[in-house]
């Protein structure tokens, strides 16, 4: 089962390398959307520093949504979804493998791109480790919730419209805790409780999101 899981992840990584526009598009959207806020809010350094945690998290959330409509849709269109479900893995593990590949091709690049964006928005260097410590489980949460929502709306009419409506409310707690941790570190307040709540959110999403996604895949394949 572990070898099959790795094979699915490797397959999705190879497909992502062949179609690198999705990953590049998500990263460019993340950086460009964050770069627009100084133009709209003005050049005040203090204002940008105060707004930076929320800007980074909102942009990361929106950028992670971009490739989700193709996460399972391509397999459903060409019939390979049925083959994936016949490999011997439970549907939940098939979904988890594809969520893992989504994080490696989207979440990890966003995590790396967050550093220059944070510097551009004027975040103090001392807060950058807290930013990364929050975005690591945060981007994993986005991949889990996004993969779950993509599987639930798979095959539905206007699924691309329903997808953000499902993901955005579910991701709100992670957005709050992640931005609050950075803001607490910036102002010298304790940030550990916010990171712990974010990790607790991830611990809850890790078993539940693949199970819900697996149920969505079974329903779409029938």
mmCIF file of C-alpha atoms in Angstrom:
data_model
loop_
_atom_site.group_PDB
_atom_site.id
_atom_site.type_symbol
_atom_site.label_atom_id
_atom_site.label_comp_id
_atom_site.label_asym_id
_atom_site.label_seq_id
_atom_site.Cartn_x
_atom_site.Cartn_y
_atom_site.Cartn_z
ATOM 1 C CA UNK A 1 0.000 0.000 0.000
ATOM 2 C CA UNK A 2 2.856 2.375 0.773
ATOM 3 C CA UNK A 3 4.430 1.698 -2.628
ATOM 4 C CA UNK A 4 1.110 2.349 -4.371
ATOM 5 C CA UNK A 5 0.635 5.556 -2.387
ATOM 6 C CA UNK A 6 4.096 6.749 -3.406
ATOM 7 C CA UNK A 7 3.440 5.778 -7.022
ATOM 8 C CA UNK A 8 0.316 7.959 -7.135
ATOM 9 C CA UNK A 9 2.200 10.893 -5.627
ATOM 10 C CA UNK A 10 5.085 10.427 -8.078
ATOM 11 C CA UNK A 11 2.644 10.203 -10.992
ATOM 12 C CA UNK A 12 1.013 13.505 -10.023
ATOM 13 C CA UNK A 13 4.414 15.150 -9.590
ATOM 14 C CA UNK A 14 5.436 14.069 -13.097
ATOM 15 C CA UNK A 15 2.175 15.425 -14.490
ATOM 16 C CA UNK A 16 2.742 18.697 -12.652
ATOM 17 C CA UNK A 17 6.214 19.007 -14.158
ATOM 18 C CA UNK A 18 4.773 18.496 -17.632
ATOM 19 C CA UNK A 19 2.120 21.138 -16.996
ATOM 20 C CA UNK A 20 4.072 23.610 -14.903
ATOM 21 C CA UNK A 21 1.763 26.501 -15.774
ATOM 22 C CA UNK A 22 -0.588 25.626 -12.898
ATOM 23 C CA UNK A 23 2.155 25.835 -10.278
ATOM 24 C CA UNK A 24 3.721 28.914 -11.842
ATOM 25 C CA UNK A 25 0.325 30.570 -12.128
ATOM 26 C CA UNK A 26 -0.463 29.991 -8.445
ATOM 27 C CA UNK A 27 2.891 31.405 -7.307
ATOM 28 C CA UNK A 28 2.663 34.419 -9.608
ATOM 29 C CA UNK A 29 -0.890 35.103 -8.458
ATOM 30 C CA UNK A 30 0.279 34.922 -4.829
ATOM 31 C CA UNK A 31 3.101 37.411 -5.370
ATOM 32 C CA UNK A 32 1.206 39.782 -7.658
ATOM 33 C CA UNK A 33 -1.902 39.850 -5.460
ATOM 34 C CA UNK A 34 0.257 40.656 -2.443
ATOM 35 C CA UNK A 35 2.108 43.330 -4.403
ATOM 36 C CA UNK A 36 -1.164 45.118 -5.203
ATOM 37 C CA UNK A 37 -1.943 45.874 -1.559
ATOM 38 C CA UNK A 38 0.812 48.499 -1.128
ATOM 39 C CA UNK A 39 -0.524 50.249 -4.222
ATOM 40 C CA UNK A 40 -4.045 50.303 -2.802
ATOM 41 C CA UNK A 41 -3.230 51.030 0.858
ATOM 42 C CA UNK A 42 -0.455 53.552 0.299
ATOM 43 C CA UNK A 43 3.253 53.537 1.081
ATOM 44 C CA UNK A 44 2.956 53.821 4.879
ATOM 45 C CA UNK A 45 5.408 51.228 6.318
ATOM 46 C CA UNK A 46 3.512 50.900 9.610
ATOM 47 C CA UNK A 47 0.209 50.268 7.836
ATOM 48 C CA UNK A 48 1.786 47.642 5.580
ATOM 49 C CA UNK A 49 3.414 45.866 8.531
ATOM 50 C CA UNK A 50 0.085 45.773 10.348
ATOM 51 C CA UNK A 51 -1.753 44.447 7.293
ATOM 52 C CA UNK A 52 0.968 42.014 6.148
ATOM 53 C CA UNK A 53 -0.139 38.896 8.126
ATOM 54 C CA UNK A 54 -3.681 39.010 6.778
ATOM 55 C CA UNK A 55 -2.522 39.885 3.258
ATOM 56 C CA UNK A 56 -0.124 36.940 3.078
ATOM 57 C CA UNK A 57 -2.657 34.428 4.394
ATOM 58 C CA UNK A 58 -5.527 35.616 2.213
ATOM 59 C CA UNK A 59 -3.329 35.581 -0.900
ATOM 60 C CA UNK A 60 -2.046 32.091 -0.030
ATOM 61 C CA UNK A 61 -5.614 30.840 0.418
ATOM 62 C CA UNK A 62 -6.775 32.238 -2.908
ATOM 63 C CA UNK A 63 -3.665 31.014 -4.750
ATOM 64 C CA UNK A 64 -4.117 27.484 -3.396
ATOM 65 C CA UNK A 65 -7.628 27.405 -4.883
ATOM 66 C CA UNK A 66 -6.448 27.961 -8.454
ATOM 67 C CA UNK A 67 -5.336 24.401 -9.397
ATOM 68 C CA UNK A 68 -7.990 22.588 -7.353
ATOM 69 C CA UNK A 69 -10.569 22.256 -10.111
ATOM 70 C CA UNK A 70 -8.134 19.990 -11.995
ATOM 71 C CA UNK A 71 -7.087 17.937 -8.963
ATOM 72 C CA UNK A 72 -9.529 15.116 -9.714
ATOM 73 C CA UNK A 73 -11.274 16.518 -12.786
ATOM 74 C CA UNK A 74 -8.619 15.396 -15.277
ATOM 75 C CA UNK A 75 -8.794 11.794 -14.037
ATOM 76 C CA UNK A 76 -12.590 11.831 -14.207
ATOM 77 C CA UNK A 77 -12.537 13.116 -17.785
ATOM 78 C CA UNK A 78 -10.058 10.572 -19.181
ATOM 79 C CA UNK A 79 -11.317 7.619 -17.126
ATOM 80 C CA UNK A 80 -8.136 7.139 -15.095
ATOM 81 C CA UNK A 81 -10.025 7.816 -11.841
ATOM 82 C CA UNK A 82 -11.583 4.365 -12.080
ATOM 83 C CA UNK A 83 -8.123 2.863 -12.562
ATOM 84 C CA UNK A 84 -6.792 4.682 -9.502
ATOM 85 C CA UNK A 85 -9.643 3.347 -7.396
ATOM 86 C CA UNK A 86 -8.871 -0.214 -8.588
ATOM 87 C CA UNK A 87 -5.226 -0.122 -7.438
ATOM 88 C CA UNK A 88 -6.082 -1.642 -4.073
ATOM 89 C CA UNK A 89 -5.867 1.511 -1.985
ATOM 90 C CA UNK A 90 -8.916 2.766 -0.099
ATOM 91 C CA UNK A 91 -10.413 5.822 -1.827
ATOM 92 C CA UNK A 92 -9.428 7.954 1.161
ATOM 93 C CA UNK A 93 -5.739 7.091 0.661
ATOM 94 C CA UNK A 94 -6.017 7.766 -3.077
ATOM 95 C CA UNK A 95 -7.419 11.191 -2.181
ATOM 96 C CA UNK A 96 -4.673 11.733 0.415
ATOM 97 C CA UNK A 97 -1.988 10.877 -2.155
ATOM 98 C CA UNK A 98 -3.350 13.467 -4.559
ATOM 99 C CA UNK A 99 -3.639 16.023 -1.728
ATOM 100 C CA UNK A 100 0.012 15.361 -0.901
ATOM 101 C CA UNK A 101 0.998 15.967 -4.516
ATOM 102 C CA UNK A 102 -1.080 19.161 -4.526
ATOM 103 C CA UNK A 103 0.815 20.444 -1.489
ATOM 104 C CA UNK A 104 4.192 19.557 -3.003
ATOM 105 C CA UNK A 105 3.375 21.356 -6.261
ATOM 106 C CA UNK A 106 1.388 24.300 -4.855
ATOM 107 C CA UNK A 107 1.670 24.629 -1.088
ATOM 108 C CA UNK A 108 5.444 24.220 -0.901
ATOM 109 C CA UNK A 109 6.154 26.836 -3.631
ATOM 110 C CA UNK A 110 3.770 29.232 -1.869
ATOM 111 C CA UNK A 111 5.642 28.621 1.377
ATOM 112 C CA UNK A 112 8.909 29.587 -0.322
ATOM 113 C CA UNK A 113 7.384 32.586 -2.115
ATOM 114 C CA UNK A 114 5.988 33.920 1.170
ATOM 115 C CA UNK A 115 9.468 34.985 2.309
ATOM 116 C CA UNK A 116 10.127 37.684 -0.320
ATOM 117 C CA UNK A 117 6.502 38.832 -0.100
ATOM 118 C CA UNK A 118 6.805 39.247 3.680
ATOM 119 C CA UNK A 119 10.008 41.262 3.268
ATOM 120 C CA UNK A 120 8.350 43.415 0.608
ATOM 121 C CA UNK A 121 5.453 44.167 2.966
ATOM 122 C CA UNK A 122 7.860 45.185 5.707
ATOM 123 C CA UNK A 123 7.477 42.349 8.201
ATOM 124 C CA UNK A 124 10.377 42.296 10.704
ATOM 125 C CA UNK A 125 12.905 39.552 10.086
ATOM 126 C CA UNK A 126 12.271 38.197 13.589
ATOM 127 C CA UNK A 127 8.724 37.256 12.583
ATOM 128 C CA UNK A 128 9.732 35.270 9.476
ATOM 129 C CA UNK A 129 10.262 31.973 11.375
ATOM 130 C CA UNK A 130 6.778 32.371 12.872
ATOM 131 C CA UNK A 131 5.415 33.047 9.390
ATOM 132 C CA UNK A 132 6.928 29.814 8.067
ATOM 133 C CA UNK A 133 5.903 27.863 11.179
ATOM 134 C CA UNK A 134 2.312 28.918 10.603
ATOM 135 C CA UNK A 135 2.227 28.574 6.830
ATOM 136 C CA UNK A 136 3.616 25.025 6.918
ATOM 137 C CA UNK A 137 0.544 23.500 8.601
ATOM 138 C CA UNK A 138 -1.606 26.216 7.027
ATOM 139 C CA UNK A 139 -0.798 25.222 3.449
ATOM 140 C CA UNK A 140 -1.235 21.564 4.390
ATOM 141 C CA UNK A 141 -4.696 22.424 5.733
ATOM 142 C CA UNK A 142 -5.524 24.235 2.495
ATOM 143 C CA UNK A 143 -4.509 21.179 0.455
ATOM 144 C CA UNK A 144 -6.571 18.867 2.655
ATOM 145 C CA UNK A 145 -9.687 21.045 2.654
ATOM 146 C CA UNK A 146 -9.282 21.902 -1.018
ATOM 147 C CA UNK A 147 -8.880 18.266 -2.004
ATOM 148 C CA UNK A 148 -11.919 17.326 0.066
ATOM 149 C CA UNK A 149 -14.045 20.032 -1.564
ATOM 150 C CA UNK A 150 -12.753 19.141 -5.054
ATOM 151 C CA UNK A 151 -13.783 15.507 -4.522
ATOM 152 C CA UNK A 152 -17.206 16.445 -3.148
ATOM 153 C CA UNK A 153 -18.092 18.660 -6.138
ATOM 154 C CA UNK A 154 -16.489 16.273 -8.643
ATOM 155 C CA UNK A 155 -18.824 15.734 -11.550
ATOM 156 C CA UNK A 156 -21.274 18.392 -10.371
ATOM 157 C CA UNK A 157 -22.454 21.111 -12.687
ATOM 158 C CA UNK A 158 -20.743 24.420 -11.941
ATOM 159 C CA UNK A 159 -18.304 22.596 -9.677
ATOM 160 C CA UNK A 160 -15.707 25.308 -10.165
ATOM 161 C CA UNK A 161 -18.134 27.834 -8.711
ATOM 162 C CA UNK A 162 -19.056 25.639 -5.745
ATOM 163 C CA UNK A 163 -15.434 24.872 -4.868
ATOM 164 C CA UNK A 164 -14.497 28.270 -3.355
ATOM 165 C CA UNK A 165 -17.852 28.431 -1.556
ATOM 166 C CA UNK A 166 -16.975 25.199 0.242
ATOM 167 C CA UNK A 167 -13.303 25.862 0.947
ATOM 168 C CA UNK A 168 -13.355 29.499 2.076
ATOM 169 C CA UNK A 169 -15.637 29.078 5.140
ATOM 170 C CA UNK A 170 -13.823 25.906 6.227
ATOM 171 C CA UNK A 171 -10.414 27.554 5.929
ATOM 172 C CA UNK A 172 -11.415 30.611 7.967
ATOM 173 C CA UNK A 173 -10.170 29.265 11.354
ATOM 174 C CA UNK A 174 -6.744 28.528 9.889
ATOM 175 C CA UNK A 175 -6.647 31.990 8.365
ATOM 176 C CA UNK A 176 -7.474 33.568 11.740
ATOM 177 C CA UNK A 177 -4.960 31.552 13.770
ATOM 178 C CA UNK A 178 -2.153 31.884 11.218
ATOM 179 C CA UNK A 179 -2.477 35.643 10.813
ATOM 180 C CA UNK A 180 -2.893 36.105 14.575
ATOM 181 C CA UNK A 181 0.356 34.225 15.261
ATOM 182 C CA UNK A 182 2.330 36.513 12.951
ATOM 183 C CA UNK A 183 0.694 39.626 14.398
ATOM 184 C CA UNK A 184 1.444 38.458 17.946
ATOM 185 C CA UNK A 185 5.095 37.860 17.062
ATOM 186 C CA UNK A 186 5.281 41.306 15.426
ATOM 187 C CA UNK A 187 3.930 43.050 18.532
ATOM 188 C CA UNK A 188 5.941 40.979 21.037
ATOM 189 C CA UNK A 189 2.987 38.964 22.381
ATOM 190 C CA UNK A 190 2.975 35.161 22.868
ATOM 191 C CA UNK A 191 2.338 33.466 19.534
ATOM 192 C CA UNK A 192 2.574 29.813 20.620
ATOM 193 C CA UNK A 193 -1.172 29.454 21.449
ATOM 194 C CA UNK A 194 -2.158 30.501 17.928
ATOM 195 C CA UNK A 195 0.286 28.039 16.364
ATOM 196 C CA UNK A 196 -0.988 25.281 18.652
ATOM 197 C CA UNK A 197 -4.572 25.974 17.584
ATOM 198 C CA UNK A 198 -3.433 25.871 13.962
ATOM 199 C CA UNK A 199 -1.751 22.507 14.555
ATOM 200 C CA UNK A 200 -4.906 21.243 16.263
ATOM 201 C CA UNK A 201 -6.903 22.277 13.204
ATOM 202 C CA UNK A 202 -4.448 20.366 11.014
ATOM 203 C CA UNK A 203 -4.661 17.317 13.296
ATOM 204 C CA UNK A 204 -8.428 17.313 12.859
ATOM 205 C CA UNK A 205 -8.359 17.850 9.098
ATOM 206 C CA UNK A 206 -5.737 15.146 8.432
ATOM 207 C CA UNK A 207 -7.992 12.132 9.135
ATOM 208 C CA UNK A 208 -11.360 13.694 8.299
ATOM 209 C CA UNK A 209 -10.675 15.422 4.969
ATOM 210 C CA UNK A 210 -9.361 12.296 3.145
ATOM 211 C CA UNK A 211 -12.326 10.263 4.417
ATOM 212 C CA UNK A 212 -14.802 12.817 3.071
ATOM 213 C CA UNK A 213 -12.819 13.079 -0.178
ATOM 214 C CA UNK A 214 -12.807 9.298 -0.555
ATOM 215 C CA UNK A 215 -16.584 9.233 -0.229
ATOM 216 C CA UNK A 216 -16.801 11.915 -2.929
ATOM 217 C CA UNK A 217 -14.550 9.915 -5.247
ATOM 218 C CA UNK A 218 -16.663 6.775 -4.808
ATOM 219 C CA UNK A 219 -19.819 8.714 -5.569
ATOM 220 C CA UNK A 220 -18.281 10.308 -8.676
ATOM 221 C CA UNK A 221 -16.990 6.979 -9.990
ATOM 222 C CA UNK A 222 -20.365 5.233 -9.708
#
